[in-house]
Coordinates of C-alpha atoms and ligand atoms in Angstrom, one line a residue:
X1 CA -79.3 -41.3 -9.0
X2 CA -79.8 -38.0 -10.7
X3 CA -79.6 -38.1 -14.8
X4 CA -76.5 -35.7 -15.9
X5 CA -76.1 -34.3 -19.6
X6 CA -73.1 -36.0 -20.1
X7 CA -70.8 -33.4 -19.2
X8 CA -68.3 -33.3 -16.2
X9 CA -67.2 -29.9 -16.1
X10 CA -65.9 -29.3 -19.7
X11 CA -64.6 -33.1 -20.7
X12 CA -67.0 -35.8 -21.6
X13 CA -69.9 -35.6 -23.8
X14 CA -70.6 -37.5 -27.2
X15 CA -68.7 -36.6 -30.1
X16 CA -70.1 -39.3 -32.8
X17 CA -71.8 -39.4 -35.9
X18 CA -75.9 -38.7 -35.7
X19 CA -76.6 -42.0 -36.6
X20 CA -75.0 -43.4 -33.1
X21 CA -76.2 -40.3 -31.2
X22 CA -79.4 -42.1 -31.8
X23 CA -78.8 -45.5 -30.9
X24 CA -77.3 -43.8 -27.4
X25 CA -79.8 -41.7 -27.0
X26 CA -82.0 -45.1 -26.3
X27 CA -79.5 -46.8 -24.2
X28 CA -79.5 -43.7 -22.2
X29 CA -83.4 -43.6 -21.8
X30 CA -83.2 -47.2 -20.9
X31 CA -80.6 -46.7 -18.5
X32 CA -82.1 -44.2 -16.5
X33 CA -85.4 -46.3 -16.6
X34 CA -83.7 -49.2 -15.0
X35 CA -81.4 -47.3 -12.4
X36 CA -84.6 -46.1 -10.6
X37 CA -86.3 -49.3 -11.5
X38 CA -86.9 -51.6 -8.1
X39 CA -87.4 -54.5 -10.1
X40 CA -83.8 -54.3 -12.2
X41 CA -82.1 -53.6 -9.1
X42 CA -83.2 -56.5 -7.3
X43 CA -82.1 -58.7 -10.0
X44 CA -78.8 -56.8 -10.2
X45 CA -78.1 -57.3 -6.3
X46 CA -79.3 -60.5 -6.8
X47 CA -76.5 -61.4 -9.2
X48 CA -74.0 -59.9 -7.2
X49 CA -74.7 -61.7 -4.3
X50 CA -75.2 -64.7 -5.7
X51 CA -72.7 -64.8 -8.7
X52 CA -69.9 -62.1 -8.1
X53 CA -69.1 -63.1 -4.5
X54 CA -70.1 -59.4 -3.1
X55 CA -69.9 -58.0 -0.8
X56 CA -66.2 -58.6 -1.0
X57 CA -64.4 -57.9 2.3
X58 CA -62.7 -54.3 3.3
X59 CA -59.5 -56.2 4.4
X60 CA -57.0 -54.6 7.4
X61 CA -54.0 -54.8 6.5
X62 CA -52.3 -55.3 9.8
X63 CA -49.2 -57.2 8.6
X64 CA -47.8 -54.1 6.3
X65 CA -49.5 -51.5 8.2
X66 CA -47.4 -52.5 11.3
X67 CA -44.2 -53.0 8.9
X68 CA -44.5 -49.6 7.7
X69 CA -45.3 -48.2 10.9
X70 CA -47.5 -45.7 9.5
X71 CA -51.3 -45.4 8.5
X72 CA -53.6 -48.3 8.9
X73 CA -53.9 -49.8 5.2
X74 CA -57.4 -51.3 4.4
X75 CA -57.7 -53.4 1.1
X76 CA -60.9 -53.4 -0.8
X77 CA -60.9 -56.9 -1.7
X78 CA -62.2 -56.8 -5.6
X79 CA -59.6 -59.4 -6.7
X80 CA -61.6 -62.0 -4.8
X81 CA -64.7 -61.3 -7.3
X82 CA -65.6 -64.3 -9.6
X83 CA -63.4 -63.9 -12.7
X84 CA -60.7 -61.9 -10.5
X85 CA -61.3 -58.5 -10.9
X86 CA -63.7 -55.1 -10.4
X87 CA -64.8 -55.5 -14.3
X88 CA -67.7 -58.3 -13.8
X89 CA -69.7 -55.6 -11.5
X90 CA -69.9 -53.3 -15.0
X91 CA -70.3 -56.3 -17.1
X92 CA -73.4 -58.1 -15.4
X93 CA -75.3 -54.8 -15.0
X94 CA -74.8 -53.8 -18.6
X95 CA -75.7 -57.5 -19.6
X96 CA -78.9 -56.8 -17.7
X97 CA -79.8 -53.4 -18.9
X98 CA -79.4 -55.5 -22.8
X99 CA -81.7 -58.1 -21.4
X100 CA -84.2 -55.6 -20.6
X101 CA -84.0 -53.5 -23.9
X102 CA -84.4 -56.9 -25.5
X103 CA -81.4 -57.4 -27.3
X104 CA -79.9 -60.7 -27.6
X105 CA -76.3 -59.8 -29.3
X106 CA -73.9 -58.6 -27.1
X107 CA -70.5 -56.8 -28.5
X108 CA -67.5 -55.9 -26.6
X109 CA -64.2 -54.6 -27.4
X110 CA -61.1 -55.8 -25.3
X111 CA -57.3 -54.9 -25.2
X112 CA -55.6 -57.2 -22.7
X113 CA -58.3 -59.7 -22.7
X114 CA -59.7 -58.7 -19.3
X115 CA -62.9 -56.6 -20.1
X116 CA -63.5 -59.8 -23.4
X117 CA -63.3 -62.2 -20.7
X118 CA -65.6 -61.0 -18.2
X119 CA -67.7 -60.1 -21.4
X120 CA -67.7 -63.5 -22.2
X121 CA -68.6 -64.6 -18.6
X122 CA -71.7 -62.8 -18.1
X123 CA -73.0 -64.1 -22.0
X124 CA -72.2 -67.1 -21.2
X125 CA -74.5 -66.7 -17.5
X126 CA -77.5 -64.9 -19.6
X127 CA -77.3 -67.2 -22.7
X128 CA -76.5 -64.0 -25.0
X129 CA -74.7 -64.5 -28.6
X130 CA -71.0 -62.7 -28.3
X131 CA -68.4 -61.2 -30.4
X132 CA -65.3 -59.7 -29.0
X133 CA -63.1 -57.4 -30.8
X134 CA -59.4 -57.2 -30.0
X135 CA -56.6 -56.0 -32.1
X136 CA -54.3 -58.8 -34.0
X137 CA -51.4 -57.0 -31.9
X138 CA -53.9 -57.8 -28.8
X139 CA -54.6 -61.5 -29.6
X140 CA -51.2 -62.8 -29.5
X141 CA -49.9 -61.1 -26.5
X142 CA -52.9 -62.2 -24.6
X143 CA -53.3 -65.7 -26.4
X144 CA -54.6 -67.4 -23.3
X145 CA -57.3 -64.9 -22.7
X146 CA -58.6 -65.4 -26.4
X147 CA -58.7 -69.1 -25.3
X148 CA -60.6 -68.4 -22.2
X149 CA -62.8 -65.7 -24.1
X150 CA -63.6 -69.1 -26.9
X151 CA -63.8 -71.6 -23.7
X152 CA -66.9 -69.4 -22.0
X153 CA -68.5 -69.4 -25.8
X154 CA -67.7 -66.3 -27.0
X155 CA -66.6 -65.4 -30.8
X156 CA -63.2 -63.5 -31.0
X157 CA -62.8 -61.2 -34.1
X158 CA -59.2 -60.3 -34.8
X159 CA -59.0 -56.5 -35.9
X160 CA -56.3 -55.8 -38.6
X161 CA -57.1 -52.1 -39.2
X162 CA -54.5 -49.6 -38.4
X163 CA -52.1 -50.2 -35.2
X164 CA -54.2 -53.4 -34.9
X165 CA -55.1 -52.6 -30.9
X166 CA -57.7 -51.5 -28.4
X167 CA -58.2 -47.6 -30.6
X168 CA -59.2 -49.9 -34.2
X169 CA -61.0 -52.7 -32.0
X170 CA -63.1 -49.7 -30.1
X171 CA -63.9 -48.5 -33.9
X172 CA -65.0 -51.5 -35.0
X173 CA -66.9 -51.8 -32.3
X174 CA -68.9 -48.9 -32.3
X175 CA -69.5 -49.5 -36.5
X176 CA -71.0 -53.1 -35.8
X177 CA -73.0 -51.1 -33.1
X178 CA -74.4 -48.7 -35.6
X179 CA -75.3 -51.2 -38.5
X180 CA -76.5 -53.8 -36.0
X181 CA -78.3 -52.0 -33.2
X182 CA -81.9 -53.7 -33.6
X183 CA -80.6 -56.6 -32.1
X184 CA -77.3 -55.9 -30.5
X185 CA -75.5 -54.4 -27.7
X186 CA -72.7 -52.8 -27.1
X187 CA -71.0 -53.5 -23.8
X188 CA -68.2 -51.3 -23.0
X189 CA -65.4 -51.9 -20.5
X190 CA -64.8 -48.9 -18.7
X191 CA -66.1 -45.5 -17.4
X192 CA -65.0 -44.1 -20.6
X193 CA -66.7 -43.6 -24.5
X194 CA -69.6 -41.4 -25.4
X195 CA -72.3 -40.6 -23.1
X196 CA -73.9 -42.3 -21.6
X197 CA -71.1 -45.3 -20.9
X198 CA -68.7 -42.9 -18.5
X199 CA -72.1 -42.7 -15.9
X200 CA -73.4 -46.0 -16.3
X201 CA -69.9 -47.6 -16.1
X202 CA -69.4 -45.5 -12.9
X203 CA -72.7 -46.7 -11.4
X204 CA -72.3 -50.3 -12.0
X205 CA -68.8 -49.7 -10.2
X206 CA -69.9 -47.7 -7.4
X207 CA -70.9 -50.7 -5.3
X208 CA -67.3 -50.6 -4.7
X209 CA -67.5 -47.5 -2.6
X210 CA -70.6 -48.0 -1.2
X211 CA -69.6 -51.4 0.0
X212 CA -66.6 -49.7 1.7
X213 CA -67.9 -46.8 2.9
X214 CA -70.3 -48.7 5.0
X215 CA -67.9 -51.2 5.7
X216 CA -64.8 -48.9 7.4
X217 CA -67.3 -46.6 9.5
X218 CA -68.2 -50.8 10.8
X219 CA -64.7 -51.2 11.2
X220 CA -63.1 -47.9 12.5
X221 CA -66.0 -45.7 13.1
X222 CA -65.2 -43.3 10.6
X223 CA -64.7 -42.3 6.9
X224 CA -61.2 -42.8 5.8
X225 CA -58.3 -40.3 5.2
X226 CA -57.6 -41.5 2.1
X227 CA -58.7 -43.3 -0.9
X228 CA -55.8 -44.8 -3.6
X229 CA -56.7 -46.8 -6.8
X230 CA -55.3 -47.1 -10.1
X231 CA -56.2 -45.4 -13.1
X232 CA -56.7 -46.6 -16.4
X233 CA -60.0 -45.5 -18.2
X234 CA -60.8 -45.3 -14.6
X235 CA -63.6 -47.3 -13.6
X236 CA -62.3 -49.0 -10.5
X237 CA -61.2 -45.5 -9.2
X238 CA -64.7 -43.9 -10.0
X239 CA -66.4 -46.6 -8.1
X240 CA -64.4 -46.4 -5.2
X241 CA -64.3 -42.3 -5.2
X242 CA -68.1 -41.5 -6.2
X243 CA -70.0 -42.8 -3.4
X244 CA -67.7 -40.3 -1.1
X245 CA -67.6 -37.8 -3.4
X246 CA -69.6 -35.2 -0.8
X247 CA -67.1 -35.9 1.9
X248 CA -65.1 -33.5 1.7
X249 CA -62.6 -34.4 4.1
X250 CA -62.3 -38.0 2.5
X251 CA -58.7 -37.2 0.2
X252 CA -58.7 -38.9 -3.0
X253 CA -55.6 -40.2 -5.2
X254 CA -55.7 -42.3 -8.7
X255 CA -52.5 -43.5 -9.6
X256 CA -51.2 -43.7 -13.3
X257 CA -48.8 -46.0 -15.2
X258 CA -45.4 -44.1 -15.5
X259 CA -44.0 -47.2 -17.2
X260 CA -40.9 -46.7 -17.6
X261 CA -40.6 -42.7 -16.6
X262 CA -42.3 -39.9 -17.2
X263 CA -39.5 -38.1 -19.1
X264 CA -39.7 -40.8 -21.6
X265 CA -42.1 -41.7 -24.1
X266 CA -43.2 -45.2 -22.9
X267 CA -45.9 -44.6 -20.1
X268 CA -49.8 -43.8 -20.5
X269 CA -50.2 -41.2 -17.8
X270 CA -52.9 -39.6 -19.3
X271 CA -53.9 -37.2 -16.7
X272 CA -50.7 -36.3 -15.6
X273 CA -48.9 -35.6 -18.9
X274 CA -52.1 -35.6 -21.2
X275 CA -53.7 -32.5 -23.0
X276 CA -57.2 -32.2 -23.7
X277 CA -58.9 -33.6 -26.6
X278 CA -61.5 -35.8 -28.2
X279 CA -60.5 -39.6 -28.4
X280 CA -63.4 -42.8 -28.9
X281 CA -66.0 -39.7 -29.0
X282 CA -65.7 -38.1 -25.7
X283 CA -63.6 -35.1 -24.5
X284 CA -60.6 -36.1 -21.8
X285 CA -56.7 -35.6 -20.9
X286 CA -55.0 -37.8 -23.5
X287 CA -51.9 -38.4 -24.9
X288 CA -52.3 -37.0 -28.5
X289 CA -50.0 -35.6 -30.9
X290 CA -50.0 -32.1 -32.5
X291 CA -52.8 -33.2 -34.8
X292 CA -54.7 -34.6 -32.1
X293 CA -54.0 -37.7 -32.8
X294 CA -53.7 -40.6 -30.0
X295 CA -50.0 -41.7 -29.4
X296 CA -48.8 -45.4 -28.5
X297 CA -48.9 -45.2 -24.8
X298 CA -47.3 -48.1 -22.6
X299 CA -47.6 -49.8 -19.3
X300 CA -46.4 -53.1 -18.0
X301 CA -49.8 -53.5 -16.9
X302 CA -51.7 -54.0 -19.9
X303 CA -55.0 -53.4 -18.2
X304 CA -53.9 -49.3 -17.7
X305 CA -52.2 -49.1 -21.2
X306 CA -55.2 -46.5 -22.6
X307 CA -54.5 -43.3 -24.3
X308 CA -57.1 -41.7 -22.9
X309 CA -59.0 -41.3 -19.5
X310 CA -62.8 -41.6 -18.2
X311 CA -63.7 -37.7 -17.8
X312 CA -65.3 -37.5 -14.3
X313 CA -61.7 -38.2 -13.2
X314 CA -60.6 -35.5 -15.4
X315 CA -63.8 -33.0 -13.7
X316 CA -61.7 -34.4 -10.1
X317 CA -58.4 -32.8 -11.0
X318 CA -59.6 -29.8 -12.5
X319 CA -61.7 -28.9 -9.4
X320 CA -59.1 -30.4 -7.0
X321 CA -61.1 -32.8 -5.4
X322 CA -59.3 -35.7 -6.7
X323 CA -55.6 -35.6 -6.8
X324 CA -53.3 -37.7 -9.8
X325 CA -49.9 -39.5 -9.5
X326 CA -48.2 -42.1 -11.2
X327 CA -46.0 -45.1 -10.4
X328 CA -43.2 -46.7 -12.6
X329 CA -43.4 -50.6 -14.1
X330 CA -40.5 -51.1 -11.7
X331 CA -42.4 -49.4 -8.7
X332 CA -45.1 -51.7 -9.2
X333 CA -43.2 -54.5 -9.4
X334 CA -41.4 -54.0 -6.1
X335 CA -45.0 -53.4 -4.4
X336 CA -46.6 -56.2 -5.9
X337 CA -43.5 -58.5 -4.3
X338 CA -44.0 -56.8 -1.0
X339 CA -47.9 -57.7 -0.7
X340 CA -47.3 -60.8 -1.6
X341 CA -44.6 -61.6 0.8
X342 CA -46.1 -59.9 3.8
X343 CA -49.8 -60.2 3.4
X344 CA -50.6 -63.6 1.1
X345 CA -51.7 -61.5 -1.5
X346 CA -50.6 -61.6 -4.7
X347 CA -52.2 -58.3 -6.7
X348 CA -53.0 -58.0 -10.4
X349 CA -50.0 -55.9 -11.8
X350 CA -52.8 -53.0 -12.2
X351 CA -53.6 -52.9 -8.6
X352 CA -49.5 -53.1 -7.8
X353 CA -49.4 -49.3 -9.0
X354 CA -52.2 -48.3 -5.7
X355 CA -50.2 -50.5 -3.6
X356 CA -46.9 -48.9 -4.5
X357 CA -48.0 -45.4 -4.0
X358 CA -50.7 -46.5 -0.4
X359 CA -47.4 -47.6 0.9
X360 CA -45.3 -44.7 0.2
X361 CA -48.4 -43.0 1.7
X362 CA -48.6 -45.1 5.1
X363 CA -45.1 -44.7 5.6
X364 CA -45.4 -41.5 5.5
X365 CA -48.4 -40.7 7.8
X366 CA -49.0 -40.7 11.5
X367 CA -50.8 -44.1 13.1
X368 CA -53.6 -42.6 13.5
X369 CA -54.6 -42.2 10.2
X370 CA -56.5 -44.6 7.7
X371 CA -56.4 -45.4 3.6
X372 CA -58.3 -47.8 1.7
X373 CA -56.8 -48.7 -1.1
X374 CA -58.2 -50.6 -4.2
X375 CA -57.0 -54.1 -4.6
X376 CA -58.9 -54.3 -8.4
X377 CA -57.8 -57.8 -9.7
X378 CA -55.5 -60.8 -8.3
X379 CA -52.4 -61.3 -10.1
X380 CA -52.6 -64.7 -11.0
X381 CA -53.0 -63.5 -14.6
X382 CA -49.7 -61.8 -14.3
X383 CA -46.8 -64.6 -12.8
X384 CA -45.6 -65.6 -16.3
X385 CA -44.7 -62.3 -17.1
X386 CA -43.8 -60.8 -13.9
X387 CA -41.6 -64.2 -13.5
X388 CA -39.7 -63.5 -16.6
X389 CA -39.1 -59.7 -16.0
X390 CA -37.3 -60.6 -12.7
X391 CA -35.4 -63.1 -14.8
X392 CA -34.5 -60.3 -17.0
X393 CA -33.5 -58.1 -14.1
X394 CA -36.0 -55.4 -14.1
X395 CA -35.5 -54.5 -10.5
X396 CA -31.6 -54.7 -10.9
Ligands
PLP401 C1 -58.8 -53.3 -16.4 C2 -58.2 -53.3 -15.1 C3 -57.8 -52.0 -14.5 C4 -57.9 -50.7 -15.2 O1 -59.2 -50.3 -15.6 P1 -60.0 -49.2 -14.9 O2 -61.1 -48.9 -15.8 O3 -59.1 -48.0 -14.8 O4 -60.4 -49.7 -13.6 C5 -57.4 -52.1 -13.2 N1 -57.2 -53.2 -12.5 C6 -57.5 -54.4 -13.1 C7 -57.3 -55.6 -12.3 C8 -58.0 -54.5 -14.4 O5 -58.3 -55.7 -14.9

């Protein structure tokens, strides 16, 4: 890979204090050093082989392709990774670049528990000391994840400051990072943050699209027509778009929460109805106030609730070569039903927002045509909650 500045387009960069320019200035250097390095990437593979699951399969859809009597839907299968979702391929090759800048202490911040427990998983593989932050609001609506985070041997550190969620735990975070850098690092969750973590996150993801890249040309003989994945900070979209960045004809679509409407204040559709601004010391589309100050976004999928979004994605809309949408709680809801009726499938509430909008998408296209979309977690995590929105009549 070729080192960047940091800068996609106009957003991203590093807007800290000196003091943690420094200490990212050295995970950059080590970064680079171990992206080219044959050695690190063996073991990386190795791992992902061996301990992830990969290569996870590019699975045809036939069942709701032939329903919807549309486009041929292929599912990138990253739910079926060990731990359930896309976020162990960042989290066991950041764990590996700390390994090999010698650092022993690995810190983590987490909002619905996901990023914490994959965190957690990949400490718990290497035998590194861990500390999760997560906001007080955080722990208790995602008790069972601060159990799972404590089961795998990792310390959870409730954060009281300010709104008490994922913006105080991220600051907290980044302040342990600074006064503790000798020894620790800091593992973040997805392609967003200063630079370097927006490029690294995206190449630790990228095995996602250069899995299926290889994999549809095997299956269909070509590239695809279209890619779809949802968006949150972004880093299962980046991975899926990058590695087909250069081809051109290859249409790309994130999806965003739209909760519960986009004329209302309870969504977190960043890109869509974001300005630009500076949020966790990079420059993106967020959803800020006046001041610039991050507003309370919302999303039934807690994994997509972020203020904020990773800035290559916001380099993609600018320039066109990625196009944003966004799907409603109740949208995703219906969709992640539907998958798991027709195909055996049940999707991670995140995911349901790509499946909604891929199968608007087939319907609408000729047979002819192909979309991979990006099944990112299973949704066994969700049930409870999805169980007692139906009881509560949300698609009434
Ligand atoms: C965390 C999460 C997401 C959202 O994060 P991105 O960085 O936007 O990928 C999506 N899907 C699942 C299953 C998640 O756990």
């Amino acid at each position: 890979m070729e080192k960047n500045t940091g800068y996609f387009g106009k957003f991203g960069g590093a807007f800290v204090p000196e003091i943690l320019k420094v200490v990212l200035k050295v995970v950059e250097e080590e970064f680079y050093k171990c992206i080219l390095d044959e050695e690190f990437l063996k073991e990386l593979a190795y791992y992902q082989k061996q301990y992830v699951g990969r290569e996870n399969p590019l699975y045809y859809a036939e069942k709701l392709s032939e329903k919807l009597g549309g486009a041929k839907i292929y599912l990138k299968r990253e739910d079926l990774n060990h731990t359930g979702s896309h976020k162990i391929n960042n989290a066991i090759g950041q764990a590996l670049l700390a390994k090999k800048m010698g650092k022993n202490r690995i810190i983590a911040e987490t909002g619905a528990g996901q990023h914490g427990v994959a965190t957690a998983t990949v400490c718990a593989l290497f035998g590194m000391d861990c500390t999760i932050y997560m906001g007080e609001v955080d722990t208790k609506r995602q008790a069972l994840n601060v159990f799972r985070m404590e089961l795998l041997g990792a310390k959870v550190v409730t954060v009281t400051t300010g709104t008490a969620t994922l913006k105080d735990a991220v600051d907290v975070a980044l302040n342990d990072f600074v006064e503790n850098e000798k020894d620790t690092y800091y593992l973040l969750g997805s392609a967003v943050g200063p630079h370097p973590y927006p490029t690294m996150v995206r190449e630790f993801q990228s095995i996602i699209g250069i899995e299926a890249r290889r994999q549809i040309i095997q299956a269909e003989g070509r590239l695809p027509d279209y890619l779809v994945a949802c968006v949150g900070g972004g880093s299962n979209a980046i991975g899926l778009f990058h590695p087909f960045f250069n081809d051109k004809d290859v249409k790309m679509i994130g999806v965003e929460p739209a909760g519960k409407g986009l004329d209302t204040q309870e969504h977190a559709a960043s890109l869509t109805k974001g300005s630009v601004g500076i949020i966790h010391g990079f420059k993106c589309y967020n959803i800020q106030d006046e001041k610039g100050e991050p507003l309370p976004v919302y999303s039934v999928a807690a994994g997509l609730d972020y203020p904020g979004v990773g800035p290559e994605h916001c380099y993609y809309k600018d320039t066109g070569r990625a196009k944003y949408v966004s799907v409603t709680d109740k949208e995703s809801i219906t969709a992640l039903l539907e998958l798991s009726r027709v195909e055996g499938i049940i999707p991670a509430i995140e995911s349901a927002h790509a499946i909604a909008y891929g199968i608007n998408l087939a319907a609408s296209l000729t047979k002819d045509k192909v979309i991979i979309i990006n099944l990112s977690g299973r949704g066994d995590k969700d049930a409870a909650h999805v169980k007692e929105m139906l009881e509560e009549g949300i698609l009434a």
